[in-house]
Amino acid sequence: MTRHTPYHQLIIFVVIYFFFNSLLLPEGLLYTTLLTPLMVYFLFKEHQLKRLMVWSLALLIPIPFQWIHGVEIKSYAISSLMIVTVLIFLVTALLISRKYRFTFDKIFRKILVINTVFVLLALVILPFGEVRGLLWYEVPITKGMAIIPRLKLFTYEASYYALIMMPVFLYFMMRVFYGLEKHAMLIILASVVPLLLSMSFGVIGALIIALLVGIIFYWNRIPVSLKRFTFLSTIFMLTLLILMWMVWPENPIYFRIQNIFQGKDTSAMGRLVYSFMFAYDIIVQHNFFFGIGPGQIKIIAHDMIVNHYQYHGDLETIVRIPNSMAEMMAIYGMYGFIFKLFLEIYFFIRMRIYNNLYVVILFIFIFIYQFTGSFISNIAEIGIWAFIFGLQFTEFNTNITTK
C-alpha cells in the first residue's frame, strides 16, 4: 500500500456503513447522516462543493411547483434536508470510490472477514430465542407461513442487509468465477451462505437475473472458468429445484412463489403493484409533473387510502411506499422518475460501464431492484450507485469499444 492510500481512515467509515449505520439510533437516523458535516468538509478540501451545488439544482426545480399545490412545511423541510444529506453522501462516496479505487480490494476483503465472523456469531445464537432477534429478522416471510429467522446482523431488516452487502458478495463471487482466488470454496461460502440466510427474494432474484444477462451478453468475452461454472451451476440448480419439488413441495421457496403468483404475498404485491398504483394516483390527483414533495406522502396517505380506495381496515401509523422508483414518482412526479432513469442510462454510456463485467452486473442488479423495493433515501442503494460509477476492478474488463 502506498502512502497515498488512507486505508486505516477509510476502513472505519466503511465498517460503519456496512454493519453499524443504524445501530442504537432512532428509526430513520443513520451515522452517515450524522457525519454529513465531515463529508462536506471533505468535499471542500477536494474542491468538489461546486459539483455538489450543481447537482443540488435538480432538487430545487420542483420546489415552486410543489409549493403552489400546498405542502406541510415542517415535514417538507425535514425530509428535504434528509434528501440533501443523501446527495452529499452520494457525491462523497463516488469521489472516494474513484480516488481510492485501488484500495477497495483490501477493504472488501476486510469486510468479508468481519461479516463472516458476525455470521458465525449469528449461527451460534440462532437456537436462543431470547437473543436471536439481535442478529436475525423474525417476521413471517409470506402470508400463511410460520416465522423463519432471516439473517440481518446489525441492520434493521434482512433485505437491507443483503442489499448493502451485495457489492462485496458479488466482487468475490466474480473473483471465484474468474479463477482468481486460492481458497475458492471458502470465499464462495463466505459470499453465498449469508445471502441465502437472508432469504431476500428480491435481492437474490435480481442478482440471478443480472448474472444471467451479464454472462449471456458477454459470453464470448468471459474466461473458460466462468463458462464452466455457469454450466455446472445451472445443472446443479435445476436438479436441486426438481428434487425439492418432488421431496418437499411445501418448502418456503415454492410456498412464497405460489403466494406471489396468486397475489397473496402482501410484501411482493405491495412492492411490485400497489406501490406504483398508489404513486400514480397521488400525482394524478395532486401534481403529475413534479409530485407532492418530500415528506408529504405520510400527510396525505391515510386520507387517500380511506376516501379514494374506500379502505377502512387497520393502517400503519406512518404509510410509506416500499419501492424506490414508485416513491420517486410520488415525491418528484414524472420529472423525478424520468430524470433518474435518464441519469442512470446516460452515465452508463458516457462512463463506459459496459467495459467491466463486475459493474455491468451490479448495474443491472440495482437497476432491476429499484423497481422492486428500496426507497429514495436508501443509503444501501445509493452506495451501490457510487460503487458502479466509481469502481472498476480491472480484472473484469471486457474491452468492448464503440465506434
CSV table of C-alpha atoms in Angstrom, one decimal:
chain,number,residue,atom,x,y,z
A,1,MET,CA,0.0,0.0,0.0
A,2,THR,CA,1.3,3.4,-0.9
A,3,ARG,CA,1.4,6.3,1.4
A,4,HIS,CA,-1.3,7.9,-0.7
A,5,THR,CA,-3.9,5.3,0.3
A,6,PRO,CA,-5.6,6.1,3.6
A,7,TYR,CA,-6.7,2.6,4.2
A,8,HIS,CA,-6.8,2.9,8.0
A,9,GLN,CA,-9.0,6.0,7.8
A,10,LEU,CA,-11.3,4.6,5.2
A,11,ILE,CA,-11.9,1.2,6.8
A,12,ILE,CA,-13.5,2.8,9.9
A,13,PHE,CA,-16.2,4.6,7.8
A,14,VAL,CA,-16.7,1.6,5.6
A,15,VAL,CA,-17.3,-0.7,8.5
A,16,ILE,CA,-19.8,1.7,9.9
A,17,TYR,CA,-21.5,1.9,6.6
A,18,PHE,CA,-21.8,-1.9,6.1
A,19,PHE,CA,-22.5,-3.0,9.6
A,20,PHE,CA,-23.4,-0.4,12.2
A,21,ASN,CA,-25.0,2.5,10.3
A,22,SER,CA,-28.3,2.4,12.3
A,23,LEU,CA,-27.2,0.6,15.5
A,24,LEU,CA,-28.6,2.1,18.7
A,25,LEU,CA,-30.0,5.1,16.7
A,26,PRO,CA,-33.7,6.2,16.5
A,27,GLU,CA,-35.6,4.8,13.5
A,28,GLY,CA,-34.7,6.7,10.3
A,29,LEU,CA,-31.4,8.2,11.6
A,30,LEU,CA,-28.0,6.9,10.4
A,31,TYR,CA,-24.4,7.6,11.3
A,32,THR,CA,-23.8,8.5,7.7
A,33,THR,CA,-26.4,11.2,8.3
A,34,LEU,CA,-24.7,12.5,11.4
A,35,LEU,CA,-21.3,12.5,9.6
A,36,THR,CA,-22.7,14.9,6.9
A,37,PRO,CA,-20.7,17.9,8.2
A,38,LEU,CA,-17.5,15.8,7.9
A,39,MET,CA,-18.4,14.8,4.3
A,40,VAL,CA,-19.0,18.5,3.4
A,41,TYR,CA,-15.6,19.4,4.8
A,42,PHE,CA,-14.0,16.5,2.8
A,43,LEU,CA,-15.7,17.8,-0.4
A,44,PHE,CA,-14.5,21.3,0.4
A,45,LYS,CA,-10.9,20.0,0.7
A,46,GLU,CA,-11.2,18.1,-2.6
A,47,HIS,CA,-12.7,21.2,-4.3
A,48,GLN,CA,-16.0,19.4,-5.0
A,49,LEU,CA,-18.5,21.7,-3.4
A,50,LYS,CA,-19.2,23.3,-6.8
A,51,ARG,CA,-20.2,19.9,-8.2
A,52,LEU,CA,-22.4,19.3,-5.2
A,53,MET,CA,-24.2,22.6,-5.7
A,54,VAL,CA,-24.7,21.9,-9.4
A,55,TRP,CA,-26.4,18.6,-8.7
A,56,SER,CA,-28.5,20.3,-5.9
A,57,LEU,CA,-30.1,22.4,-8.6
A,58,ALA,CA,-32.1,19.3,-9.7
A,59,LEU,CA,-33.8,19.2,-6.3
A,60,LEU,CA,-34.6,23.0,-6.5
A,61,ILE,CA,-36.5,22.9,-9.8
A,62,PRO,CA,-39.7,21.2,-8.4
A,63,ILE,CA,-39.9,23.3,-5.2
A,64,PRO,CA,-42.1,26.2,-6.5
A,65,PHE,CA,-44.4,23.9,-8.4
A,66,GLN,CA,-44.8,21.7,-5.3
A,67,TRP,CA,-45.5,24.7,-3.0
A,68,ILE,CA,-48.1,26.1,-5.4
A,69,HIS,CA,-50.2,22.9,-4.8
A,70,GLY,CA,-49.6,23.2,-1.0
A,71,VAL,CA,-47.3,21.3,1.4
A,72,GLU,CA,-47.0,20.7,5.1
A,73,ILE,CA,-43.9,22.9,5.7
A,74,LYS,CA,-42.3,21.1,8.7
A,75,SER,CA,-42.4,17.7,7.1
A,76,TYR,CA,-41.3,19.1,3.8
A,77,ALA,CA,-38.3,20.9,5.3
A,78,ILE,CA,-37.1,17.9,7.4
A,79,SER,CA,-37.5,15.4,4.5
A,80,SER,CA,-35.8,17.8,2.1
A,81,LEU,CA,-32.9,18.1,4.4
A,82,MET,CA,-32.6,14.3,4.7
A,83,ILE,CA,-32.6,14.1,0.9
A,84,VAL,CA,-29.8,16.7,0.7
A,85,THR,CA,-27.7,14.6,3.2
A,86,VAL,CA,-28.2,11.6,0.9
A,87,LEU,CA,-27.0,13.6,-2.1
A,88,ILE,CA,-23.9,14.7,-0.1
A,89,PHE,CA,-23.3,11.0,0.8
A,90,LEU,CA,-23.6,10.0,-2.9
A,91,VAL,CA,-21.1,12.7,-4.1
A,92,THR,CA,-18.7,11.8,-1.2
A,93,ALA,CA,-18.9,8.0,-1.8
A,94,LEU,CA,-18.5,8.5,-5.5
A,95,LEU,CA,-15.4,10.6,-5.0
A,96,ILE,CA,-13.8,8.2,-2.5
A,97,SER,CA,-14.6,5.2,-4.8
A,98,ARG,CA,-12.8,6.9,-7.7
A,99,LYS,CA,-9.9,8.4,-5.8
A,100,TYR,CA,-9.1,5.3,-3.8
A,101,ARG,CA,-10.3,2.5,-6.1
A,102,PHE,CA,-7.1,0.6,-5.8
A,103,THR,CA,-7.7,0.2,-2.0
A,104,PHE,CA,-11.1,-1.4,-2.3
A,105,ASP,CA,-9.8,-5.0,-2.9
A,106,LYS,CA,-8.3,-4.9,0.6
A,107,ILE,CA,-11.3,-3.1,2.1
A,108,PHE,CA,-13.7,-5.6,0.6
A,109,ARG,CA,-11.6,-8.5,2.0
A,110,LYS,CA,-11.7,-7.0,5.4
A,111,ILE,CA,-15.5,-6.5,5.2
A,112,LEU,CA,-15.9,-10.1,4.1
A,113,VAL,CA,-13.8,-11.4,7.0
A,114,ILE,CA,-15.8,-9.2,9.5
A,115,ASN,CA,-19.1,-10.3,8.0
A,116,THR,CA,-18.0,-14.0,8.3
A,117,VAL,CA,-17.2,-13.6,12.0
A,118,PHE,CA,-20.6,-11.9,12.6
A,119,VAL,CA,-22.4,-14.7,10.6
A,120,LEU,CA,-20.8,-17.4,12.7
A,121,LEU,CA,-21.8,-15.5,15.8
A,122,ALA,CA,-25.4,-15.3,14.5
A,123,LEU,CA,-25.4,-19.0,13.9
A,124,VAL,CA,-24.3,-19.6,17.5
A,125,ILE,CA,-27.1,-17.6,19.0
A,126,LEU,CA,-29.7,-18.9,16.5
A,127,PRO,CA,-31.1,-21.5,18.9
A,128,PHE,CA,-31.5,-19.0,21.7
A,129,GLY,CA,-34.8,-17.1,21.2
A,130,GLU,CA,-34.0,-14.5,23.9
A,131,VAL,CA,-31.1,-13.0,21.9
A,132,ARG,CA,-31.8,-14.3,18.4
A,133,GLY,CA,-33.6,-11.1,17.4
A,134,LEU,CA,-30.3,-9.1,17.8
A,135,LEU,CA,-28.9,-10.6,14.5
A,136,TRP,CA,-32.0,-12.3,12.9
A,137,TYR,CA,-35.1,-10.9,11.3
A,138,GLU,CA,-38.2,-12.6,12.8
A,139,VAL,CA,-41.1,-11.6,10.6
A,140,PRO,CA,-43.1,-14.1,8.5
A,141,ILE,CA,-41.7,-14.2,5.0
A,142,THR,CA,-45.1,-14.5,3.4
A,143,LYS,CA,-48.8,-15.0,4.4
A,144,GLY,CA,-49.7,-18.3,5.9
A,145,MET,CA,-46.1,-19.3,6.8
A,146,ALA,CA,-44.6,-19.6,10.2
A,147,ILE,CA,-41.7,-17.3,11.1
A,148,ILE,CA,-38.3,-18.4,9.7
A,149,PRO,CA,-35.4,-16.4,11.1
A,150,ARG,CA,-33.6,-14.5,8.4
A,151,LEU,CA,-30.1,-13.1,8.7
A,152,LYS,CA,-29.9,-9.3,9.2
A,153,LEU,CA,-26.9,-8.8,11.5
A,154,PHE,CA,-26.9,-5.3,12.9
A,155,THR,CA,-29.2,-3.8,10.2
A,156,TYR,CA,-32.9,-3.3,10.7
A,157,GLU,CA,-34.1,-5.8,8.1
A,158,ALA,CA,-32.9,-8.9,6.2
A,159,SER,CA,-33.3,-7.5,2.7
A,160,TYR,CA,-31.5,-4.3,3.6
A,161,TYR,CA,-28.5,-6.4,4.9
A,162,ALA,CA,-28.5,-8.5,1.6
A,163,LEU,CA,-28.6,-5.3,-0.4
A,164,ILE,CA,-25.9,-3.4,1.3
A,165,MET,CA,-23.5,-6.4,1.2
A,166,MET,CA,-24.2,-7.1,-2.5
A,167,PRO,CA,-21.1,-5.2,-3.9
A,168,VAL,CA,-18.8,-7.2,-1.6
A,169,PHE,CA,-20.5,-10.6,-2.2
A,170,LEU,CA,-20.6,-10.1,-6.0
A,171,TYR,CA,-17.0,-9.0,-6.1
A,172,PHE,CA,-15.8,-12.2,-4.5
A,173,MET,CA,-18.2,-14.4,-6.5
A,174,MET,CA,-16.8,-12.8,-9.6
A,175,ARG,CA,-13.2,-13.5,-8.5
A,176,VAL,CA,-14.1,-17.1,-7.9
A,177,PHE,CA,-15.8,-17.3,-11.3
A,178,TYR,CA,-12.7,-15.9,-12.9
A,179,GLY,CA,-10.4,-18.4,-11.0
A,180,LEU,CA,-8.6,-15.6,-9.2
A,181,GLU,CA,-8.9,-16.9,-5.6
A,182,LYS,CA,-6.7,-19.5,-3.9
A,183,HIS,CA,-9.3,-20.7,-1.4
A,184,ALA,CA,-12.2,-20.6,-3.8
A,185,MET,CA,-14.6,-22.8,-1.8
A,186,LEU,CA,-14.1,-20.7,1.4
A,187,ILE,CA,-14.6,-17.5,-0.5
A,188,ILE,CA,-17.8,-18.7,-2.2
A,189,LEU,CA,-19.2,-20.0,1.1
A,190,ALA,CA,-18.5,-16.6,2.8
A,191,SER,CA,-20.2,-14.8,-0.1
A,192,VAL,CA,-23.2,-17.1,-0.9
A,193,VAL,CA,-24.2,-18.5,2.5
A,194,PRO,CA,-25.0,-15.1,4.2
A,195,LEU,CA,-27.1,-14.1,1.1
A,196,LEU,CA,-29.1,-17.4,1.3
A,197,LEU,CA,-29.6,-17.0,5.0
A,198,SER,CA,-31.1,-13.5,4.4
A,199,MET,CA,-33.8,-15.2,2.3
A,200,SER,CA,-34.3,-12.0,0.5
A,201,PHE,CA,-36.2,-13.0,-2.6
A,202,GLY,CA,-35.9,-9.5,-4.2
A,203,VAL,CA,-32.2,-9.3,-3.8
A,204,ILE,CA,-31.4,-12.9,-4.8
A,205,GLY,CA,-33.8,-12.8,-7.7
A,206,ALA,CA,-32.4,-9.5,-9.1
A,207,LEU,CA,-28.9,-10.9,-8.7
A,208,ILE,CA,-29.7,-14.1,-10.6
A,209,ILE,CA,-31.2,-12.1,-13.4
A,210,ALA,CA,-28.3,-9.7,-13.5
A,211,LEU,CA,-25.8,-12.6,-13.6
A,212,LEU,CA,-27.7,-14.4,-16.4
A,213,VAL,CA,-28.0,-11.3,-18.5
A,214,GLY,CA,-24.3,-10.3,-18.0
A,215,ILE,CA,-22.9,-13.8,-18.7
A,216,ILE,CA,-25.1,-14.3,-21.8
A,217,PHE,CA,-24.3,-10.9,-23.3
A,218,TYR,CA,-20.6,-11.2,-22.6
A,219,TRP,CA,-20.3,-15.0,-23.3
A,220,ASN,CA,-17.5,-14.6,-25.9
A,221,ARG,CA,-15.5,-12.3,-23.5
A,222,ILE,CA,-15.6,-14.2,-20.3
A,223,PRO,CA,-13.0,-16.8,-19.2
A,224,VAL,CA,-13.4,-20.5,-19.6
A,225,SER,CA,-13.6,-21.0,-15.9
A,226,LEU,CA,-16.8,-18.8,-15.7
A,227,LYS,CA,-18.4,-20.6,-18.6
A,228,ARG,CA,-17.7,-24.0,-16.9
A,229,PHE,CA,-19.0,-22.7,-13.6
A,230,THR,CA,-22.2,-21.3,-15.3
A,231,PHE,CA,-22.8,-24.7,-17.0
A,232,LEU,CA,-22.3,-26.8,-13.8
A,233,SER,CA,-24.2,-24.4,-11.5
A,234,THR,CA,-27.1,-24.4,-13.9
A,235,ILE,CA,-27.3,-28.2,-13.9
A,236,PHE,CA,-27.0,-28.2,-10.1
A,237,MET,CA,-29.7,-25.6,-9.5
A,238,LEU,CA,-32.1,-27.3,-11.9
A,239,THR,CA,-31.5,-30.7,-10.2
A,240,LEU,CA,-31.9,-29.1,-6.8
A,241,LEU,CA,-35.2,-27.4,-7.7
A,242,ILE,CA,-36.6,-30.6,-9.2
A,243,LEU,CA,-35.6,-32.6,-6.1
A,244,MET,CA,-37.2,-30.0,-3.8
A,245,TRP,CA,-40.4,-30.1,-5.8
A,246,MET,CA,-40.5,-33.9,-5.5
A,247,VAL,CA,-39.4,-34.4,-1.9
A,248,TRP,CA,-40.5,-31.2,-0.2
A,249,PRO,CA,-43.2,-29.4,-2.3
A,250,GLU,CA,-44.3,-27.2,0.6
A,251,ASN,CA,-40.8,-25.7,1.1
A,252,PRO,CA,-40.7,-22.0,1.9
A,253,ILE,CA,-39.3,-21.0,-1.5
A,254,TYR,CA,-42.1,-22.7,-3.5
A,255,PHE,CA,-44.7,-21.7,-1.0
A,256,ARG,CA,-43.8,-18.0,-1.3
A,257,ILE,CA,-43.6,-18.2,-5.1
A,258,GLN,CA,-47.0,-19.7,-5.2
A,259,ASN,CA,-48.3,-16.9,-2.9
A,260,ILE,CA,-46.7,-14.3,-5.2
A,261,PHE,CA,-48.4,-15.6,-8.4
A,262,GLN,CA,-51.7,-15.9,-6.6
A,263,GLY,CA,-51.4,-12.3,-5.3
A,264,LYS,CA,-51.4,-13.5,-1.6
A,265,ASP,CA,-47.9,-12.2,-0.8
A,266,THR,CA,-48.6,-8.8,0.7
A,267,SER,CA,-44.9,-7.8,0.6
A,268,ALA,CA,-44.4,-8.6,-3.1
A,269,MET,CA,-47.8,-7.1,-4.1
A,270,GLY,CA,-47.0,-4.0,-2.1
A,271,ARG,CA,-43.6,-3.5,-3.7
A,272,LEU,CA,-44.4,-4.5,-7.3
A,273,VAL,CA,-48.0,-3.5,-7.8
A,274,TYR,CA,-49.6,-1.4,-5.2
A,275,SER,CA,-46.6,1.0,-4.8
A,276,PHE,CA,-46.9,2.2,-8.4
A,277,MET,CA,-50.6,2.2,-8.4
A,278,PHE,CA,-50.6,4.4,-5.2
A,279,ALA,CA,-47.9,6.7,-6.5
A,280,TYR,CA,-49.6,7.2,-9.9
A,281,ASP,CA,-52.9,8.0,-8.2
A,282,ILE,CA,-51.2,10.5,-5.9
A,283,ILE,CA,-49.6,12.5,-8.7
A,284,VAL,CA,-52.7,12.4,-10.9
A,285,GLN,CA,-54.7,13.9,-8.1
A,286,HIS,CA,-52.1,16.5,-7.0
A,287,ASN,CA,-49.2,17.3,-9.3
A,288,PHE,CA,-48.4,14.9,-12.2
A,289,PHE,CA,-45.2,16.5,-13.4
A,290,PHE,CA,-43.4,17.5,-10.1
A,291,GLY,CA,-45.1,15.3,-7.5
A,292,ILE,CA,-46.2,16.2,-4.0
A,293,GLY,CA,-42.8,16.9,-2.5
A,294,PRO,CA,-40.6,15.3,0.3
A,295,GLY,CA,-42.4,14.4,3.5
A,296,GLN,CA,-45.9,14.7,2.0
A,297,ILE,CA,-46.8,11.0,1.5
A,298,LYS,CA,-47.4,10.4,5.2
A,299,ILE,CA,-49.5,13.6,5.3
A,300,ILE,CA,-52.0,12.6,2.5
A,301,ALA,CA,-51.7,8.8,2.6
A,302,HIS,CA,-54.3,8.0,5.2
A,303,ASP,CA,-56.9,10.3,3.8
A,304,MET,CA,-56.4,9.0,0.3
A,305,ILE,CA,-56.5,5.3,1.3
A,306,VAL,CA,-59.7,5.8,3.2
A,307,ASN,CA,-61.5,8.2,0.8
A,308,HIS,CA,-60.1,7.2,-2.6
A,309,TYR,CA,-59.6,3.4,-2.1
A,310,GLN,CA,-62.5,3.1,0.4
A,311,TYR,CA,-60.3,1.1,2.8
A,312,HIS,CA,-61.5,1.1,6.4
A,313,GLY,CA,-59.2,-1.6,7.9
A,314,ASP,CA,-56.2,-1.2,10.1
A,315,LEU,CA,-53.5,1.2,8.8
A,316,GLU,CA,-49.9,1.7,9.8
A,317,THR,CA,-49.2,4.8,11.9
A,318,ILE,CA,-46.9,6.1,9.0
A,319,VAL,CA,-47.7,4.9,5.5
A,320,ARG,CA,-44.7,4.5,3.2
A,321,ILE,CA,-44.2,3.5,-0.4
A,322,PRO,CA,-41.9,0.4,-0.3
A,323,ASN,CA,-40.4,1.0,-3.8
A,324,SER,CA,-37.7,3.4,-4.8
A,325,MET,CA,-39.0,4.3,-8.2
A,326,ALA,CA,-42.6,4.5,-7.1
A,327,GLU,CA,-41.6,6.8,-4.2
A,328,MET,CA,-39.6,8.9,-6.6
A,329,MET,CA,-42.7,9.2,-8.8
A,330,ALA,CA,-44.9,10.3,-5.9
A,331,ILE,CA,-42.4,12.8,-4.4
A,332,TYR,CA,-41.0,14.3,-7.6
A,333,GLY,CA,-43.6,13.3,-10.2
A,334,MET,CA,-42.7,12.2,-13.7
A,335,TYR,CA,-39.9,14.8,-13.6
A,336,GLY,CA,-38.0,12.8,-10.9
A,337,PHE,CA,-39.0,9.4,-12.3
A,338,ILE,CA,-37.7,10.1,-15.9
A,339,PHE,CA,-34.7,12.2,-14.7
A,340,LYS,CA,-33.3,9.4,-12.5
A,341,LEU,CA,-33.6,6.8,-15.3
A,342,PHE,CA,-32.0,9.3,-17.7
A,343,LEU,CA,-29.0,9.8,-15.5
A,344,GLU,CA,-28.5,6.1,-14.9
A,345,ILE,CA,-28.5,5.3,-18.6
A,346,TYR,CA,-26.6,8.4,-19.6
A,347,PHE,CA,-23.7,7.8,-17.2
A,348,PHE,CA,-23.7,4.0,-18.1
A,349,ILE,CA,-22.9,5.0,-21.7
A,350,ARG,CA,-20.7,8.0,-21.0
A,351,MET,CA,-18.5,6.3,-18.4
A,352,ARG,CA,-18.4,3.1,-20.5
A,353,ILE,CA,-19.7,0.9,-17.7
A,354,TYR,CA,-20.2,-1.8,-20.3
A,355,ASN,CA,-16.4,-2.3,-20.4
A,356,ASN,CA,-16.3,-4.0,-17.0
A,357,LEU,CA,-18.4,-7.1,-16.2
A,358,TYR,CA,-18.4,-6.6,-12.4
A,359,VAL,CA,-20.0,-3.1,-12.6
A,360,VAL,CA,-22.3,-4.2,-15.5
A,361,ILE,CA,-23.8,-6.9,-13.4
A,362,LEU,CA,-24.0,-4.6,-10.4
A,363,PHE,CA,-25.7,-2.0,-12.6
A,364,ILE,CA,-28.3,-4.5,-14.0
A,365,PHE,CA,-28.9,-5.7,-10.4
A,366,ILE,CA,-29.7,-2.4,-8.9
A,367,PHE,CA,-31.5,-1.1,-12.0
A,368,ILE,CA,-33.9,-4.0,-11.5
A,369,TYR,CA,-34.1,-3.8,-7.8
A,370,GLN,CA,-35.1,-0.1,-7.7
A,371,PHE,CA,-38.3,-1.2,-9.4
A,372,THR,CA,-39.0,-4.0,-6.8
A,373,GLY,CA,-38.2,-2.3,-3.5
A,374,SER,CA,-35.9,0.1,-1.6
A,375,PHE,CA,-36.7,3.9,-1.1
A,376,ILE,CA,-35.2,7.1,-2.5
A,377,SER,CA,-33.1,7.8,0.6
A,378,ASN,CA,-31.8,4.2,0.9
A,379,ILE,CA,-28.1,4.5,1.7
A,380,ALA,CA,-27.6,0.9,0.6
A,381,GLU,CA,-28.9,1.7,-2.9
A,382,ILE,CA,-27.1,5.0,-3.1
A,383,GLY,CA,-23.8,3.3,-2.1
A,384,ILE,CA,-24.2,0.7,-4.9
A,385,TRP,CA,-24.7,3.5,-7.5
A,386,ALA,CA,-21.5,5.1,-6.1
A,387,PHE,CA,-19.6,1.8,-6.5
A,388,ILE,CA,-20.9,1.4,-10.0
A,389,PHE,CA,-19.7,4.7,-11.2
A,390,GLY,CA,-16.6,4.9,-9.1
A,391,LEU,CA,-15.1,1.4,-9.0
A,392,GLN,CA,-13.9,-0.7,-12.0
A,393,PHE,CA,-11.8,-3.6,-11.0
A,394,THR,CA,-9.5,-4.1,-14.0
A,395,GLU,CA,-9.5,-7.9,-13.8
A,396,PHE,CA,-13.1,-7.8,-15.0
A,397,ASN,CA,-12.6,-5.6,-18.0
A,398,THR,CA,-14.2,-6.8,-21.2
A,399,ASN,CA,-12.5,-4.3,-23.6
A,400,ILE,CA,-15.7,-3.6,-25.5
A,401,THR,CA,-15.3,-0.5,-27.6
A,402,THR,CA,-17.7,1.7,-29.5
A,403,LYS,CA,-17.2,3.5,-32.8
